[in-house]
Amino acid sequence: MQNMIEAKNLRYAYPVPERAEGEETKPLKYALDGVTLSVKQGEFVAVLGHNGSGKSTFAKHINVLLRAQEGSLFVVGLDAESEDNIWDIRSHAGMVFQNPDNQIVSTIVEEDVAFGPENLGVPQKEIVERVYEALGAVNMRGFEKRAPHMLSGGQKQRIAIAGVLAMHPDVIVFDEPTAMLDPQGRGEVMDTIRFLNKEQGKTVVLITHYMEEASEADRVFVMTDGKITDEGTPREVFSHKEKLDAAGLLPPLATQVYHELKEKGIDIGDCPVTLEELVDGLCR
Ligand code: ADP
Ligand code: MG
C-alpha cells in the first residue's frame, strides 16, 4: 500500500527576528527537530502534543505552506521539495484549520464550496456536482443558499470541510478543527471526520489536544519540542504514562483512573481508553 505521507528527519526553524541594539542573539530553535513518520492510504492518524510542540508547523509542511530545511517529505508520492509539485500536492492534500471564519471566502455557502474547484479549473457542470456531493458528505445539504456567517461554529467548520472535499483530496489534515467549537459542534465535526475516513476512504491526519478524539484514530503520534516522542495505537500510547507526562499530556479520563488504580496496587487488566472499557475492567 502506498504511503500517503512519508517524512524523514524533517527539520525546520523559523527565521530568527532581527535583534535590537544590545539584545542577545537567540539561539536557533527547531520547531521541527527530526520528524520521521509515515501515514498509509486510508489511515486515520492523530497527532497529539502540547502547545508549541510543532504540530501546526508539521501540518504546514504537508500542505507545502512551509518547506523543510533538512530531511525529505513525500506527499501522495510527490516530492515536496520540488517547486513543480506544490500545486499538485495542495490539491491532493487538503487542510482544515482551527478557525472556520478564516477559511470561508464567500457570503453564500454553495459559492464558498465551489471556490476550490473553480481555482483548479474544474468545468462548471462538474463543479455543481462536486458541491452537491461535498455538502452531502458533511451533512449540510439544504444550506446551499445560506450565508455562512449566520451558521453555527460546527456548521461553518463543516462548510469549510466541504470546500476542501470539493477539490477531491486523498489526504485531509485537520489542525485542531474542533478547538473553537462547543460540544455539539465538536461532535458534528468528529462525525464528519469519521465518515470521511470510514465511508469515503480519505486518509486523515487529525491534530488535536482532545484525547477522546485521538482515541478514535488507528495510530497516534505524540510530539514534544519538535520531535515525535511516542507512537502506537491509542491504547498503547495512553498506557505509556511517563511519556505522556513528559509531553505534558493527560490521557482520557478512563485511562487516568486506570493509572491511579495501578499506583494503588490495583490491576484491572488491559489499559482502558473508554469509560465502557474501564467499567468492564472494574467489574471483572
Ligand atoms: P503547535 O501547533 O504544536 O502549538 P507550532 O508548530 O505552532 O506548535 O509552533 C512550534 C514552535 O514554533 C513554537 O515554539 C512556536 O513558538 C514557533 N512558531 C510557530 N509559528 C511561528 C512563526 N510564525 N514565527 C516564529 N516562530 C513560530
Ligand atoms: Mg497549532
Coordinates of C-alpha atoms and ligand atoms in Angstrom, one line a residue:
M1 CA 0.0 0.0 0.0
Q2 CA 1.3 3.5 -0.9
N3 CA 2.4 5.8 1.9
M4 CA 0.3 9.0 1.6
I5 CA 2.8 10.9 3.7
E6 CA 6.4 10.0 4.2
A7 CA 8.5 12.3 6.3
K8 CA 12.1 11.5 7.0
N9 CA 14.1 13.6 9.5
L10 CA 12.3 16.8 8.8
R11 CA 13.8 19.9 10.4
Y12 CA 12.6 23.4 10.3
A13 CA 13.5 26.5 12.3
Y14 CA 11.5 29.8 11.9
P15 CA 13.7 32.7 10.9
V16 CA 15.1 34.5 13.9
P17 CA 13.9 38.1 14.1
E18 CA 16.4 40.9 13.8
R19 CA 17.8 41.6 17.2
A20 CA 17.5 45.1 18.7
E21 CA 20.6 47.0 19.9
G22 CA 22.1 45.4 22.9
E23 CA 19.8 42.4 22.8
E24 CA 21.3 38.9 23.0
T25 CA 21.0 36.8 19.9
K26 CA 18.6 34.0 20.5
P27 CA 19.8 30.6 19.6
L28 CA 18.2 29.0 16.6
K29 CA 15.3 26.8 17.8
Y30 CA 14.0 24.0 15.7
A31 CA 10.2 23.9 15.6
L32 CA 10.6 20.6 13.8
D33 CA 13.6 18.7 15.0
G34 CA 13.9 15.5 13.1
V35 CA 10.4 14.3 12.4
T36 CA 10.1 10.9 10.8
L37 CA 6.7 9.3 10.2
S38 CA 4.6 7.7 7.6
V39 CA 0.9 7.6 7.0
K40 CA -0.7 4.9 4.9
Q41 CA -3.5 5.3 2.4
G42 CA -6.9 5.2 4.2
E43 CA -5.3 5.5 7.6
F44 CA -6.6 7.8 10.4
V45 CA -3.8 9.1 12.5
A46 CA -3.9 11.6 15.3
V47 CA -1.0 14.0 16.3
L48 CA -1.0 15.0 20.0
G49 CA 1.2 17.5 21.6
H50 CA 1.4 20.4 24.0
N51 CA 1.1 24.0 22.7
G52 CA 4.2 24.9 20.8
S53 CA 5.3 21.3 20.2
G54 CA 5.4 21.8 16.4
K55 CA 2.1 20.3 15.3
S56 CA 1.0 23.2 13.1
T57 CA 4.5 23.6 11.7
F58 CA 4.4 19.9 10.6
A59 CA 0.9 20.3 9.2
K60 CA 2.1 23.3 7.1
H61 CA 4.8 21.2 5.6
I62 CA 2.3 18.6 4.4
N63 CA 0.5 21.4 2.5
V64 CA 3.8 23.0 1.4
L65 CA 3.0 26.2 3.2
L66 CA 6.4 25.7 4.7
R67 CA 9.4 23.9 3.1
A68 CA 11.7 21.6 5.1
Q69 CA 15.2 22.9 5.7
E70 CA 16.5 19.4 6.2
G71 CA 15.2 15.9 5.6
S72 CA 12.7 14.8 3.0
L73 CA 8.9 14.8 2.6
F74 CA 6.8 13.0 0.1
V75 CA 3.0 13.6 0.0
V76 CA 0.8 11.4 -2.2
G77 CA 4.1 10.1 -3.7
L78 CA 5.2 13.6 -4.7
D79 CA 8.4 15.2 -3.5
A80 CA 7.5 18.3 -1.5
E81 CA 11.0 19.8 -2.2
S82 CA 10.2 20.2 -5.9
E83 CA 8.7 23.5 -6.9
D84 CA 6.8 21.8 -9.7
N85 CA 4.8 19.6 -7.2
I86 CA 3.4 22.3 -5.0
W87 CA 0.1 22.8 -6.6
D88 CA -0.4 19.1 -7.2
I89 CA 0.3 18.4 -3.5
R90 CA -2.1 21.1 -2.4
S91 CA -4.9 19.7 -4.5
H92 CA -4.3 16.2 -3.2
A93 CA -3.7 17.1 0.4
G94 CA -6.4 19.5 1.9
M95 CA -6.1 21.4 5.1
V96 CA -8.7 22.4 7.6
F97 CA -7.7 24.9 10.2
Q98 CA -8.9 25.8 13.7
N99 CA -11.0 28.8 12.8
P100 CA -13.6 28.3 10.2
D101 CA -14.1 32.1 9.8
N102 CA -10.6 32.3 8.3
Q103 CA -11.4 29.7 5.7
I104 CA -14.7 30.9 4.4
V105 CA -14.3 33.1 1.4
S106 CA -17.9 33.7 0.2
T107 CA -21.1 35.0 1.6
I108 CA -23.1 32.1 0.1
V109 CA -22.5 28.5 1.1
E110 CA -22.5 27.0 -2.4
E111 CA -20.2 29.6 -3.8
D112 CA -17.8 29.1 -0.9
V113 CA -17.7 25.3 -1.5
A114 CA -17.2 25.9 -5.3
F115 CA -14.2 28.2 -4.7
G116 CA -11.6 25.5 -4.6
P117 CA -12.6 23.5 -7.7
E118 CA -13.1 26.8 -9.6
N119 CA -9.4 27.6 -8.8
L120 CA -8.4 24.2 -10.1
G121 CA -10.2 25.0 -13.4
V122 CA -12.8 22.2 -13.0
P123 CA -15.6 22.7 -15.6
Q124 CA -18.8 24.4 -14.3
K125 CA -21.1 21.4 -14.7
E126 CA -18.7 19.2 -12.7
I127 CA -18.4 21.9 -10.0
V128 CA -22.1 21.8 -9.4
E129 CA -21.9 18.0 -8.9
R130 CA -18.9 18.4 -6.6
V131 CA -20.6 21.0 -4.4
Y132 CA -23.7 18.7 -4.2
E133 CA -21.6 15.7 -3.3
A134 CA -19.4 17.6 -0.8
L135 CA -22.4 19.2 1.0
G136 CA -23.9 15.7 1.3
A137 CA -20.7 14.3 2.8
V138 CA -20.7 16.9 5.6
N139 CA -24.5 16.6 6.1
M140 CA -25.2 20.2 5.0
R141 CA -27.5 19.8 2.0
G142 CA -30.3 22.3 2.1
F143 CA -27.9 25.1 3.2
E144 CA -26.7 25.9 -0.4
K145 CA -28.1 29.4 -0.5
R146 CA -27.5 30.3 3.2
A147 CA -24.9 32.8 4.5
P148 CA -22.0 31.0 6.2
H149 CA -21.6 33.7 8.8
M150 CA -25.1 33.1 10.1
L151 CA -24.4 29.4 10.8
S152 CA -23.2 27.8 14.0
G153 CA -19.5 27.0 14.5
G154 CA -19.9 23.3 13.8
Q155 CA -21.9 24.1 10.6
K156 CA -19.3 26.6 9.5
Q157 CA -16.5 24.2 10.0
R158 CA -18.4 21.6 8.0
I159 CA -18.8 24.1 5.2
A160 CA -15.0 24.6 5.3
I161 CA -14.5 20.9 5.2
A162 CA -16.9 20.7 2.2
G163 CA -14.8 23.3 0.4
V164 CA -11.7 21.1 0.9
L165 CA -13.7 17.9 -0.2
A166 CA -14.8 19.6 -3.4
M167 CA -11.2 19.6 -4.5
H168 CA -11.2 15.8 -4.2
P169 CA -8.2 15.4 -1.9
D170 CA -6.8 12.0 -1.0
V171 CA -5.5 13.3 2.4
I172 CA -7.1 15.8 4.7
V173 CA -5.0 17.4 7.5
F174 CA -7.2 18.8 10.3
D175 CA -5.3 21.2 12.5
E176 CA -7.3 21.4 15.8
P177 CA -10.6 21.6 13.9
T178 CA -12.8 21.4 17.0
A179 CA -10.8 23.7 19.3
M180 CA -13.1 26.7 18.8
L181 CA -16.4 24.7 18.8
D182 CA -18.9 24.0 21.5
P183 CA -19.5 20.3 22.4
Q184 CA -22.3 19.9 19.8
G185 CA -20.2 21.4 17.0
R186 CA -17.2 19.3 18.1
G187 CA -19.4 16.2 17.9
E188 CA -20.7 17.2 14.4
V189 CA -17.1 17.7 13.1
M190 CA -15.9 14.4 14.6
D191 CA -18.9 12.6 13.0
T192 CA -17.8 14.2 9.7
I193 CA -14.2 13.2 10.1
R194 CA -15.1 9.6 10.9
F195 CA -17.5 9.4 7.9
L196 CA -14.8 10.8 5.5
N197 CA -12.3 8.2 6.7
K198 CA -14.5 5.2 7.1
E199 CA -17.0 5.7 4.3
Q200 CA -15.1 7.7 1.8
G201 CA -11.6 6.2 2.4
K202 CA -9.9 9.6 2.9
T203 CA -6.6 9.5 4.7
V204 CA -6.9 11.6 7.8
V205 CA -4.4 13.4 9.9
L206 CA -6.1 14.9 12.9
I207 CA -4.1 17.3 15.1
T208 CA -5.9 17.6 18.4
H209 CA -5.4 18.1 22.1
Y210 CA -8.6 16.2 22.9
M211 CA -7.6 12.8 24.0
E212 CA -11.1 11.4 23.3
E213 CA -10.8 12.5 19.7
A214 CA -7.3 10.9 19.4
S215 CA -8.6 7.7 20.8
E216 CA -10.6 7.2 17.6
A217 CA -7.5 7.1 15.4
D218 CA -5.8 4.0 14.1
R219 CA -2.5 5.4 15.3
V220 CA -1.4 8.3 17.5
F221 CA 1.9 10.3 17.3
V222 CA 3.0 12.3 20.3
M223 CA 5.1 15.5 19.6
T224 CA 7.3 17.1 22.1
D225 CA 9.6 20.0 21.3
G226 CA 9.6 19.3 17.6
K227 CA 10.2 15.6 18.0
I228 CA 8.0 12.5 17.8
T229 CA 8.4 11.1 21.2
D230 CA 5.9 8.2 21.0
E231 CA 3.7 6.4 18.5
G232 CA 1.3 3.5 18.6
T233 CA -2.3 2.6 18.8
P234 CA -4.3 5.0 21.1
R235 CA -4.3 2.2 23.8
E236 CA -0.5 1.8 23.6
V237 CA 0.2 5.5 23.7
F238 CA -2.2 6.2 26.5
S239 CA -0.8 3.4 28.6
H240 CA 2.7 5.0 28.5
K241 CA 2.2 7.2 31.5
E242 CA 5.8 8.5 31.7
K243 CA 6.0 9.5 28.1
L244 CA 2.6 11.3 28.3
D245 CA 3.8 13.1 31.5
A246 CA 7.0 14.2 29.7
A247 CA 4.9 15.5 26.8
G248 CA 2.6 17.4 29.2
L249 CA -0.4 15.5 28.2
L250 CA -3.2 13.8 30.2
P251 CA -4.7 10.6 28.8
P252 CA -8.5 10.2 28.6
L253 CA -10.4 10.0 31.9
A254 CA -10.8 6.2 31.8
T255 CA -7.0 5.8 31.4
Q256 CA -6.3 8.3 34.2
V257 CA -8.4 6.2 36.6
Y258 CA -6.6 3.1 35.4
H259 CA -3.2 4.7 36.1
E260 CA -4.4 5.9 39.6
L261 CA -5.6 2.4 40.5
K262 CA -2.4 0.8 39.3
E263 CA -0.4 3.2 41.5
K264 CA -2.5 1.9 44.5
G265 CA -1.7 -1.7 43.5
I266 CA -5.0 -2.5 41.8
D267 CA -4.5 -4.0 38.4
I268 CA -7.7 -4.2 36.3
G269 CA -6.0 -5.8 33.2
D270 CA -5.8 -4.1 29.9
C271 CA -5.5 -0.3 29.8
P272 CA -8.9 1.2 29.1
V273 CA -9.5 4.0 26.6
T274 CA -13.2 4.5 27.0
L275 CA -15.4 4.6 30.1
E276 CA -17.2 1.4 29.0
E277 CA -13.9 -0.4 28.9
L278 CA -13.0 1.0 32.4
V279 CA -16.3 -0.2 33.8
D280 CA -15.8 -3.6 32.2
G281 CA -12.4 -3.9 33.7
L282 CA -13.7 -2.9 37.2
C283 CA -16.5 -5.4 37.0
R284 CA -14.2 -8.3 36.2
Ligands
ADP1 P1 1.7 23.7 17.9 O1 0.9 23.8 16.7 O2 2.1 22.4 18.4 O3 1.2 24.6 19.0 P2 3.6 25.3 16.4 O4 4.0 24.5 15.2 O5 2.6 26.4 16.1 O6 3.2 24.4 17.6 O7 4.9 26.0 17.0 C1 6.1 25.3 17.2 C2 7.2 26.3 17.6 O8 7.5 27.2 16.6 C3 6.8 27.1 18.8 O9 8.0 27.3 19.6 C4 6.3 28.4 18.2 O10 6.5 29.5 19.1 C5 7.2 28.6 17.0 N1 6.5 29.3 15.9 C6 5.3 28.9 15.4 N2 5.0 29.8 14.4 C7 6.0 30.7 14.3 C8 6.2 31.8 13.5 N3 5.4 32.2 12.5 N4 7.4 32.5 13.7 C9 8.2 32.2 14.6 N5 8.1 31.1 15.4 C10 7.0 30.4 15.3
MG2 MG -1.0 24.6 16.4

